[in-house]
């Protein structure tokens, strides 16, 4: 079982990146996926998640309106489209998966089954 996060890089403020979280060893259909980030010297924070039950998406306030999470179950991949990037978005971004049937809301659960290794996003002029 593996989650592979990719798509990070170095960009200037205002630019965009699309992160991918591809799962191996299990079927994405039944799992909620969350995107997290950890900036230097700060705690990890959940920034977005998508439900397996009905596709409901959730966003942390600081990324709402700029980031979009989507899932393609056929490709076993969840995407995070990040637009209008800011220096404060600089962080290591990681995805995680949890069996959807055992949680109520991916925005509040602390019980994640699998974690990816992270991809670094740097936003700087």
mmCIF file of N, CA and C in Angstrom:
data_model
loop_
_atom_site.group_PDB
_atom_site.id
_atom_site.type_symbol
_atom_site.label_atom_id
_atom_site.label_comp_id
_atom_site.label_asym_id
_atom_site.label_seq_id
_atom_site.Cartn_x
_atom_site.Cartn_y
_atom_site.Cartn_z
ATOM 1 N N UNK A 1 0.848 -1.187 0.000
ATOM 2 C CA UNK A 1 0.000 0.000 0.000
ATOM 3 C C UNK A 1 0.888 1.243 0.000
ATOM 4 N N UNK A 2 0.601 2.140 -0.900
ATOM 5 C CA UNK A 2 1.458 3.325 -1.015
ATOM 6 C C UNK A 2 0.672 4.491 -1.573
ATOM 7 N N UNK A 3 0.974 5.698 -1.055
ATOM 8 C CA UNK A 3 0.463 6.922 -1.645
ATOM 9 C C UNK A 3 1.675 7.699 -2.148
ATOM 10 N N UNK A 4 1.606 8.165 -3.356
ATOM 11 C CA UNK A 4 2.710 8.897 -3.950
ATOM 12 C C UNK A 4 2.252 10.305 -4.299
ATOM 13 N N UNK A 5 2.795 11.271 -3.582
ATOM 14 C CA UNK A 5 2.495 12.676 -3.856
ATOM 15 C C UNK A 5 3.549 13.224 -4.794
ATOM 16 N N UNK A 6 3.119 14.002 -5.771
ATOM 17 C CA UNK A 6 4.043 14.568 -6.737
ATOM 18 C C UNK A 6 3.509 15.891 -7.265
ATOM 19 N N UNK A 7 4.359 16.590 -8.003
ATOM 20 C CA UNK A 7 3.930 17.829 -8.636
ATOM 21 C C UNK A 7 4.438 19.092 -7.987
ATOM 22 N N UNK A 8 5.163 18.967 -6.894
ATOM 23 C CA UNK A 8 5.699 20.140 -6.230
ATOM 24 C C UNK A 8 6.786 20.800 -7.054
ATOM 25 N N UNK A 9 7.197 21.982 -6.630
ATOM 26 C CA UNK A 9 8.242 22.698 -7.332
ATOM 27 C C UNK A 9 8.397 24.096 -6.784
ATOM 28 N N UNK A 10 9.204 24.880 -7.482
ATOM 29 C CA UNK A 10 9.447 26.267 -7.100
ATOM 30 C C UNK A 10 8.771 27.191 -8.098
ATOM 31 N N UNK A 11 7.934 28.077 -7.584
ATOM 32 C CA UNK A 11 7.202 29.013 -8.439
ATOM 33 C C UNK A 11 7.234 30.398 -7.822
ATOM 34 N N UNK A 12 6.816 31.374 -8.618
ATOM 35 C CA UNK A 12 6.724 32.741 -8.129
ATOM 36 C C UNK A 12 5.317 33.006 -7.607
ATOM 37 N N UNK A 13 5.177 33.995 -6.763
ATOM 38 C CA UNK A 13 3.842 34.344 -6.260
ATOM 39 C C UNK A 13 2.875 34.620 -7.420
ATOM 40 N N UNK A 14 1.669 34.108 -7.260
ATOM 41 C CA UNK A 14 0.651 34.278 -8.285
ATOM 42 C C UNK A 14 0.576 33.146 -9.283
ATOM 43 N N UNK A 15 1.591 32.314 -9.310
ATOM 44 C CA UNK A 15 1.598 31.195 -10.254
ATOM 45 C C UNK A 15 0.817 30.003 -9.701
ATOM 46 N N UNK A 16 0.756 28.938 -10.517
ATOM 47 C CA UNK A 16 -0.049 27.768 -10.162
ATOM 48 C C UNK A 16 0.775 26.494 -10.189
ATOM 49 N N UNK A 17 0.323 25.519 -9.452
ATOM 50 C CA UNK A 17 0.860 24.161 -9.487
ATOM 51 C C UNK A 17 -0.294 23.187 -9.312
ATOM 52 N N UNK A 18 -0.125 21.990 -9.845
ATOM 53 C CA UNK A 18 -1.088 20.935 -9.600
ATOM 54 C C UNK A 18 -0.370 19.750 -8.973
ATOM 55 N N UNK A 19 -0.789 19.415 -7.784
ATOM 56 C CA UNK A 19 -0.247 18.255 -7.096
ATOM 57 C C UNK A 19 -1.097 17.030 -7.400
ATOM 58 N N UNK A 20 -0.442 15.878 -7.418
ATOM 59 C CA UNK A 20 -1.137 14.608 -7.616
ATOM 60 C C UNK A 20 -0.842 13.682 -6.446
ATOM 61 N N UNK A 21 -1.835 12.926 -6.069
ATOM 62 C CA UNK A 21 -1.685 11.887 -5.051
ATOM 63 C C UNK A 21 -2.205 10.599 -5.675
ATOM 64 N N UNK A 22 -1.303 9.715 -6.035
ATOM 65 C CA UNK A 22 -1.671 8.456 -6.658
ATOM 66 C C UNK A 22 -1.526 7.334 -5.649
ATOM 67 N N UNK A 23 -2.552 6.479 -5.589
ATOM 68 C CA UNK A 23 -2.528 5.394 -4.616
ATOM 69 C C UNK A 23 -2.214 4.079 -5.308
ATOM 70 N N UNK A 24 -1.471 3.247 -4.625
ATOM 71 C CA UNK A 24 -1.081 1.936 -5.127
ATOM 72 C C UNK A 24 -1.411 0.895 -4.058
ATOM 73 N N UNK A 25 -1.973 -0.221 -4.495
ATOM 74 C CA UNK A 25 -2.226 -1.301 -3.560
ATOM 75 C C UNK A 25 -3.632 -1.326 -2.994
ATOM 76 N N UNK A 26 -4.452 -0.339 -3.306
ATOM 77 C CA UNK A 26 -5.848 -0.357 -2.899
ATOM 78 C C UNK A 26 -6.642 0.508 -3.858
ATOM 79 N N UNK A 27 -7.946 0.336 -3.821
ATOM 80 C CA UNK A 27 -8.836 1.060 -4.719
ATOM 81 C C UNK A 27 -9.274 2.356 -4.070
ATOM 82 N N UNK A 28 -9.074 3.441 -4.814
ATOM 83 C CA UNK A 28 -9.347 4.765 -4.280
ATOM 84 C C UNK A 28 -10.821 4.979 -3.956
ATOM 85 N N UNK A 29 -11.702 4.289 -4.645
ATOM 86 C CA UNK A 29 -13.149 4.555 -4.578
ATOM 87 C C UNK A 29 -13.702 4.684 -3.164
ATOM 88 N N UNK A 30 -13.185 3.899 -2.225
ATOM 89 C CA UNK A 30 -13.779 3.822 -0.903
ATOM 90 C C UNK A 30 -13.031 4.624 0.156
ATOM 91 N N UNK A 31 -12.084 5.426 -0.319
ATOM 92 C CA UNK A 31 -11.249 6.168 0.618
ATOM 93 C C UNK A 31 -11.432 7.674 0.485
ATOM 94 N N UNK A 32 -11.539 8.333 1.601
ATOM 95 C CA UNK A 32 -11.446 9.782 1.639
ATOM 96 C C UNK A 32 -9.965 10.146 1.553
ATOM 97 N N UNK A 33 -9.685 11.226 0.848
ATOM 98 C CA UNK A 33 -8.309 11.673 0.695
ATOM 99 C C UNK A 33 -8.161 13.089 1.235
ATOM 100 N N UNK A 34 -7.118 13.289 1.992
ATOM 101 C CA UNK A 34 -6.831 14.613 2.513
ATOM 102 C C UNK A 34 -5.479 15.107 2.049
ATOM 103 N N UNK A 35 -5.382 16.400 1.866
ATOM 104 C CA UNK A 35 -4.100 17.042 1.603
ATOM 105 C C UNK A 35 -3.702 17.836 2.848
ATOM 106 N N UNK A 36 -2.449 17.679 3.225
ATOM 107 C CA UNK A 36 -1.901 18.349 4.388
ATOM 108 C C UNK A 36 -0.633 19.092 3.973
ATOM 109 N N UNK A 37 -0.246 20.036 4.788
ATOM 110 C CA UNK A 37 1.026 20.696 4.538
ATOM 111 C C UNK A 37 1.686 21.060 5.859
ATOM 112 N N UNK A 38 3.013 21.122 5.795
ATOM 113 C CA UNK A 38 3.772 21.518 6.971
ATOM 114 C C UNK A 38 4.855 22.479 6.542
ATOM 115 N N UNK A 39 4.744 23.689 7.028
ATOM 116 C CA UNK A 39 5.744 24.709 6.748
ATOM 117 C C UNK A 39 6.863 24.616 7.783
ATOM 118 N N UNK A 40 8.047 25.106 7.448
ATOM 119 C CA UNK A 40 9.167 25.056 8.400
ATOM 120 C C UNK A 40 8.796 25.708 9.733
ATOM 121 N N UNK A 41 9.015 24.980 10.795
ATOM 122 C CA UNK A 41 8.761 25.519 12.123
ATOM 123 C C UNK A 41 7.310 25.539 12.539
ATOM 124 N N UNK A 42 6.438 24.970 11.713
ATOM 125 C CA UNK A 42 5.010 24.977 12.035
ATOM 126 C C UNK A 42 4.473 23.560 12.094
ATOM 127 N N UNK A 43 3.306 23.422 12.692
ATOM 128 C CA UNK A 43 2.670 22.112 12.756
ATOM 129 C C UNK A 43 2.008 21.776 11.417
ATOM 130 N N UNK A 44 1.837 20.504 11.205
ATOM 131 C CA UNK A 44 1.129 20.070 10.005
ATOM 132 C C UNK A 44 -0.327 20.497 10.087
ATOM 133 N N UNK A 45 -0.863 20.942 8.959
ATOM 134 C CA UNK A 45 -2.257 21.351 8.920
ATOM 135 C C UNK A 45 -2.952 20.678 7.737
ATOM 136 N N UNK A 46 -4.199 20.353 7.950
ATOM 137 C CA UNK A 46 -5.037 19.819 6.884
ATOM 138 C C UNK A 46 -5.550 20.984 6.078
ATOM 139 N N UNK A 47 -5.405 20.947 4.773
ATOM 140 C CA UNK A 47 -5.858 22.070 3.964
ATOM 141 C C UNK A 47 -7.056 21.730 3.083
ATOM 142 N N UNK A 48 -7.243 20.469 2.781
ATOM 143 C CA UNK A 48 -8.366 20.092 1.938
ATOM 144 C C UNK A 48 -8.608 18.596 2.034
ATOM 145 N N UNK A 49 -9.834 18.188 1.768
ATOM 146 C CA UNK A 49 -10.111 16.759 1.673
ATOM 147 C C UNK A 49 -11.331 16.546 0.776
ATOM 148 N N UNK A 50 -11.449 15.313 0.309
ATOM 149 C CA UNK A 50 -12.569 14.957 -0.549
ATOM 150 C C UNK A 50 -13.140 13.631 -0.085
ATOM 151 N N UNK A 51 -14.446 13.603 0.015
ATOM 152 C CA UNK A 51 -15.147 12.421 0.517
ATOM 153 C C UNK A 51 -15.278 11.358 -0.561
ATOM 154 N N UNK A 52 -15.222 10.095 -0.131
ATOM 155 C CA UNK A 52 -15.474 8.979 -1.049
ATOM 156 C C UNK A 52 -16.966 8.723 -1.193
ATOM 157 N N UNK A 53 -17.723 9.128 -0.200
ATOM 158 C CA UNK A 53 -19.154 8.835 -0.146
ATOM 159 C C UNK A 53 -19.916 9.599 -1.211
ATOM 160 N N UNK A 54 -19.658 10.922 -1.285
ATOM 161 C CA UNK A 54 -20.440 11.740 -2.210
ATOM 162 C C UNK A 54 -19.603 12.797 -2.927
ATOM 163 N N UNK A 55 -18.286 12.731 -2.760
ATOM 164 C CA UNK A 55 -17.417 13.674 -3.442
ATOM 165 C C UNK A 55 -17.377 15.049 -2.820
ATOM 166 N N UNK A 56 -17.955 15.197 -1.651
ATOM 167 C CA UNK A 56 -17.925 16.492 -0.974
ATOM 168 C C UNK A 56 -16.485 16.941 -0.738
ATOM 169 N N UNK A 57 -16.232 18.203 -1.015
ATOM 170 C CA UNK A 57 -14.891 18.749 -0.819
ATOM 171 C C UNK A 57 -14.889 19.753 0.324
ATOM 172 N N UNK A 58 -13.777 19.814 1.047
ATOM 173 C CA UNK A 58 -13.647 20.722 2.156
ATOM 174 C C UNK A 58 -12.310 21.437 2.061
ATOM 175 N N UNK A 59 -12.273 22.689 2.507
ATOM 176 C CA UNK A 59 -11.057 23.501 2.418
ATOM 177 C C UNK A 59 -10.834 24.278 3.705
ATOM 178 N N UNK A 60 -9.580 24.406 4.033
ATOM 179 C CA UNK A 60 -9.191 25.293 5.128
ATOM 180 C C UNK A 60 -9.307 26.723 4.611
ATOM 181 N N UNK A 61 -9.637 27.657 5.495
ATOM 182 C CA UNK A 61 -9.937 29.020 5.067
ATOM 183 C C UNK A 61 -8.831 29.679 4.253
ATOM 184 N N UNK A 62 -7.589 29.408 4.589
ATOM 185 C CA UNK A 62 -6.489 30.109 3.927
ATOM 186 C C UNK A 62 -6.313 29.716 2.464
ATOM 187 N N UNK A 63 -6.910 28.602 2.054
ATOM 188 C CA UNK A 63 -6.763 28.160 0.663
ATOM 189 C C UNK A 63 -8.090 28.188 -0.099
ATOM 190 N N UNK A 64 -9.159 28.467 0.612
ATOM 191 C CA UNK A 64 -10.482 28.463 -0.018
ATOM 192 C C UNK A 64 -10.532 29.501 -1.134
ATOM 193 N N UNK A 65 -11.031 29.089 -2.286
ATOM 194 C CA UNK A 65 -11.111 29.986 -3.424
ATOM 195 C C UNK A 65 -9.873 29.993 -4.299
ATOM 196 N N UNK A 66 -8.784 29.425 -3.796
ATOM 197 C CA UNK A 66 -7.535 29.357 -4.585
ATOM 198 C C UNK A 66 -7.166 27.918 -4.937
ATOM 199 N N UNK A 67 -7.474 26.991 -4.056
ATOM 200 C CA UNK A 67 -7.129 25.581 -4.274
ATOM 201 C C UNK A 67 -8.398 24.800 -4.593
ATOM 202 N N UNK A 68 -8.240 23.788 -5.444
ATOM 203 C CA UNK A 68 -9.353 22.910 -5.786
ATOM 204 C C UNK A 68 -8.891 21.465 -5.728
ATOM 205 N N UNK A 69 -9.607 20.663 -4.957
ATOM 206 C CA UNK A 69 -9.308 19.243 -4.869
ATOM 207 C C UNK A 69 -10.279 18.480 -5.765
ATOM 208 N N UNK A 70 -9.772 17.455 -6.429
ATOM 209 C CA UNK A 70 -10.624 16.633 -7.277
ATOM 210 C C UNK A 70 -10.086 15.206 -7.269
ATOM 211 N N UNK A 71 -10.959 14.278 -7.605
ATOM 212 C CA UNK A 71 -10.529 12.891 -7.611
ATOM 213 C C UNK A 71 -10.904 12.224 -8.929
ATOM 214 N N UNK A 72 -10.032 11.355 -9.397
ATOM 215 C CA UNK A 72 -10.287 10.536 -10.574
ATOM 216 C C UNK A 72 -10.087 9.097 -10.137
ATOM 217 N N UNK A 73 -11.169 8.468 -9.739
ATOM 218 C CA UNK A 73 -11.074 7.104 -9.214
ATOM 219 C C UNK A 73 -10.525 6.120 -10.247
ATOM 220 N N UNK A 74 -10.821 6.367 -11.518
ATOM 221 C CA UNK A 74 -10.343 5.466 -12.570
ATOM 222 C C UNK A 74 -8.816 5.469 -12.651
ATOM 223 N N UNK A 75 -8.224 6.608 -12.291
ATOM 224 C CA UNK A 75 -6.765 6.718 -12.308
ATOM 225 C C UNK A 75 -6.160 6.550 -10.923
ATOM 226 N N UNK A 76 -7.007 6.261 -9.938
ATOM 227 C CA UNK A 76 -6.536 6.123 -8.559
ATOM 228 C C UNK A 76 -5.738 7.340 -8.104
ATOM 229 N N UNK A 77 -6.195 8.501 -8.507
ATOM 230 C CA UNK A 77 -5.442 9.730 -8.250
ATOM 231 C C UNK A 77 -6.358 10.848 -7.768
ATOM 232 N N UNK A 78 -5.864 11.597 -6.803
ATOM 233 C CA UNK A 78 -6.516 12.814 -6.338
ATOM 234 C C UNK A 78 -5.587 13.980 -6.652
ATOM 235 N N UNK A 79 -6.176 15.066 -7.115
ATOM 236 C CA UNK A 79 -5.404 16.238 -7.509
ATOM 237 C C UNK A 79 -5.673 17.409 -6.569
ATOM 238 N N UNK A 80 -4.697 18.271 -6.465
ATOM 239 C CA UNK A 80 -4.874 19.537 -5.769
ATOM 240 C C UNK A 80 -4.361 20.637 -6.694
ATOM 241 N N UNK A 81 -5.299 21.336 -7.308
ATOM 242 C CA UNK A 81 -4.944 22.457 -8.166
ATOM 243 C C UNK A 81 -4.761 23.679 -7.284
ATOM 244 N N UNK A 82 -3.585 24.264 -7.351
ATOM 245 C CA UNK A 82 -3.255 25.399 -6.497
ATOM 246 C C UNK A 82 -3.001 26.626 -7.370
ATOM 247 N N UNK A 83 -3.864 27.600 -7.259
ATOM 248 C CA UNK A 83 -3.739 28.833 -8.030
ATOM 249 C C UNK A 83 -3.408 30.001 -7.103
ATOM 250 N N UNK A 84 -2.946 31.084 -7.699
ATOM 251 C CA UNK A 84 -2.634 32.296 -6.946
ATOM 252 C C UNK A 84 -1.770 31.988 -5.724
ATOM 253 N N UNK A 85 -0.717 31.262 -5.954
ATOM 254 C CA UNK A 85 0.139 30.839 -4.847
ATOM 255 C C UNK A 85 0.823 32.028 -4.171
ATOM 256 N N UNK A 86 0.983 31.888 -2.872
ATOM 257 C CA UNK A 86 1.578 32.942 -2.046
ATOM 258 C C UNK A 86 2.817 32.398 -1.340
ATOM 259 N N UNK A 87 3.702 33.259 -0.928
ATOM 260 C CA UNK A 87 4.886 32.775 -0.187
ATOM 261 C C UNK A 87 4.504 31.938 1.038
ATOM 262 N N UNK A 88 3.403 32.267 1.675
ATOM 263 C CA UNK A 88 2.984 31.526 2.867
ATOM 264 C C UNK A 88 2.448 30.137 2.537
ATOM 265 N N UNK A 89 2.315 29.808 1.263
ATOM 266 C CA UNK A 89 1.936 28.456 0.864
ATOM 267 C C UNK A 89 3.148 27.526 0.805
ATOM 268 N N UNK A 90 4.329 28.084 0.982
ATOM 269 C CA UNK A 90 5.539 27.268 0.969
ATOM 270 C C UNK A 90 5.495 26.231 2.085
ATOM 271 N N UNK A 91 5.623 24.960 1.704
ATOM 272 C CA UNK A 91 5.519 23.878 2.686
ATOM 273 C C UNK A 91 5.776 22.547 2.002
ATOM 274 N N UNK A 92 5.906 21.519 2.833
ATOM 275 C CA UNK A 92 5.913 20.146 2.344
ATOM 276 C C UNK A 92 4.469 19.663 2.327
ATOM 277 N N UNK A 93 3.985 19.282 1.163
ATOM 278 C CA UNK A 93 2.602 18.856 0.997
ATOM 279 C C UNK A 93 2.528 17.335 0.956
ATOM 280 N N UNK A 94 1.581 16.794 1.713
ATOM 281 C CA UNK A 94 1.433 15.344 1.844
ATOM 282 C C UNK A 94 -0.036 14.975 1.698
ATOM 283 N N UNK A 95 -0.270 13.799 1.143
ATOM 284 C CA UNK A 95 -1.642 13.318 1.075
ATOM 285 C C UNK A 95 -1.812 12.113 1.997
ATOM 286 N N UNK A 96 -3.037 11.882 2.395
ATOM 287 C CA UNK A 96 -3.356 10.761 3.269
ATOM 288 C C UNK A 96 -4.708 10.184 2.885
ATOM 289 N N UNK A 97 -4.909 8.925 3.230
ATOM 290 C CA UNK A 97 -6.151 8.218 2.887
ATOM 291 C C UNK A 97 -6.755 7.576 4.122
ATOM 292 N N UNK A 98 -8.064 7.586 4.173
ATOM 293 C CA UNK A 98 -8.788 6.909 5.247
ATOM 294 C C UNK A 98 -10.024 6.238 4.665
ATOM 295 N N UNK A 99 -10.325 5.036 5.156
ATOM 296 C CA UNK A 99 -11.513 4.285 4.721
ATOM 297 C C UNK A 99 -12.756 5.117 5.037
ATOM 298 N N UNK A 100 -13.450 5.508 3.994
ATOM 299 C CA UNK A 100 -14.524 6.457 4.152
ATOM 300 C C UNK A 100 -15.645 6.017 5.076
ATOM 301 N N UNK A 101 -15.931 4.727 5.077
ATOM 302 C CA UNK A 101 -17.072 4.234 5.852
ATOM 303 C C UNK A 101 -16.865 4.327 7.358
ATOM 304 N N UNK A 102 -15.627 4.486 7.788
ATOM 305 C CA UNK A 102 -15.391 4.491 9.224
ATOM 306 C C UNK A 102 -15.297 5.892 9.823
ATOM 307 N N UNK A 103 -15.449 6.919 9.000
ATOM 308 C CA UNK A 103 -15.379 8.281 9.533
ATOM 309 C C UNK A 103 -16.642 9.042 9.168
ATOM 310 N N UNK A 104 -16.858 10.133 9.900
ATOM 311 C CA UNK A 104 -18.028 10.953 9.636
ATOM 312 C C UNK A 104 -17.689 12.077 8.655
ATOM 313 N N UNK A 105 -16.516 12.662 8.821
ATOM 314 C CA UNK A 105 -16.174 13.845 8.040
ATOM 315 C C UNK A 105 -14.654 13.913 7.880
ATOM 316 N N UNK A 106 -14.203 13.942 6.637
ATOM 317 C CA UNK A 106 -12.747 13.975 6.413
ATOM 318 C C UNK A 106 -12.127 15.286 6.893
ATOM 319 N N UNK A 107 -12.952 16.306 7.095
ATOM 320 C CA UNK A 107 -12.425 17.604 7.534
ATOM 321 C C UNK A 107 -12.075 17.613 9.015
ATOM 322 N N UNK A 108 -12.600 16.645 9.757
ATOM 323 C CA UNK A 108 -12.371 16.649 11.205
ATOM 324 C C UNK A 108 -11.685 15.388 11.722
ATOM 325 N N UNK A 109 -11.683 14.320 10.926
ATOM 326 C CA UNK A 109 -11.102 13.089 11.431
ATOM 327 C C UNK A 109 -9.609 13.210 11.679
ATOM 328 N N UNK A 110 -9.151 12.513 12.708
ATOM 329 C CA UNK A 110 -7.720 12.433 12.982
ATOM 330 C C UNK A 110 -7.191 11.029 12.688
ATOM 331 N N UNK A 111 -8.066 10.195 12.142
ATOM 332 C CA UNK A 111 -7.727 8.796 11.938
ATOM 333 C C UNK A 111 -7.477 8.533 10.478
ATOM 334 N N UNK A 112 -6.244 8.686 10.045
ATOM 335 C CA UNK A 112 -5.871 8.451 8.660
ATOM 336 C C UNK A 112 -5.102 7.130 8.567
ATOM 337 N N UNK A 113 -5.453 6.326 7.572
ATOM 338 C CA UNK A 113 -4.890 4.980 7.462
ATOM 339 C C UNK A 113 -3.517 4.964 6.792
ATOM 340 N N UNK A 114 -3.363 5.747 5.750
ATOM 341 C CA UNK A 114 -2.128 5.718 4.969
ATOM 342 C C UNK A 114 -1.668 7.135 4.659
ATOM 343 N N UNK A 115 -0.362 7.296 4.587
ATOM 344 C CA UNK A 115 0.248 8.608 4.305
ATOM 345 C C UNK A 115 1.230 8.510 3.139
ATOM 346 N N UNK A 116 1.287 9.590 2.375
ATOM 347 C CA UNK A 116 2.280 9.704 1.320
ATOM 348 C C UNK A 116 3.569 10.308 1.866
ATOM 349 N N UNK A 117 4.563 10.425 0.996
ATOM 350 C CA UNK A 117 5.874 10.871 1.456
ATOM 351 C C UNK A 117 6.074 12.379 1.364
ATOM 352 N N UNK A 118 5.212 13.073 0.664
ATOM 353 C CA UNK A 118 5.316 14.516 0.586
ATOM 354 C C UNK A 118 6.018 15.022 -0.655
ATOM 355 N N UNK A 119 5.608 16.222 -1.071
ATOM 356 C CA UNK A 119 6.226 16.906 -2.192
ATOM 357 C C UNK A 119 6.378 18.382 -1.806
ATOM 358 N N UNK A 120 7.522 18.957 -2.096
ATOM 359 C CA UNK A 120 7.844 20.289 -1.612
ATOM 360 C C UNK A 120 7.361 21.362 -2.575
ATOM 361 N N UNK A 121 6.685 22.355 -2.019
ATOM 362 C CA UNK A 121 6.233 23.516 -2.783
ATOM 363 C C UNK A 121 6.917 24.750 -2.211
ATOM 364 N N UNK A 122 7.587 25.483 -3.069
ATOM 365 C CA UNK A 122 8.262 26.713 -2.666
ATOM 366 C C UNK A 122 7.744 27.864 -3.512
ATOM 367 N N UNK A 123 7.254 28.897 -2.832
ATOM 368 C CA UNK A 123 6.723 30.062 -3.527
ATOM 369 C C UNK A 123 7.565 31.263 -3.109
ATOM 370 N N UNK A 124 8.291 31.797 -4.072
ATOM 371 C CA UNK A 124 9.223 32.876 -3.750
ATOM 372 C C UNK A 124 9.515 33.698 -4.986
ATOM 373 N N UNK A 125 9.687 34.990 -4.777
ATOM 374 C CA UNK A 125 10.057 35.865 -5.881
ATOM 375 C C UNK A 125 11.577 36.014 -5.969
#
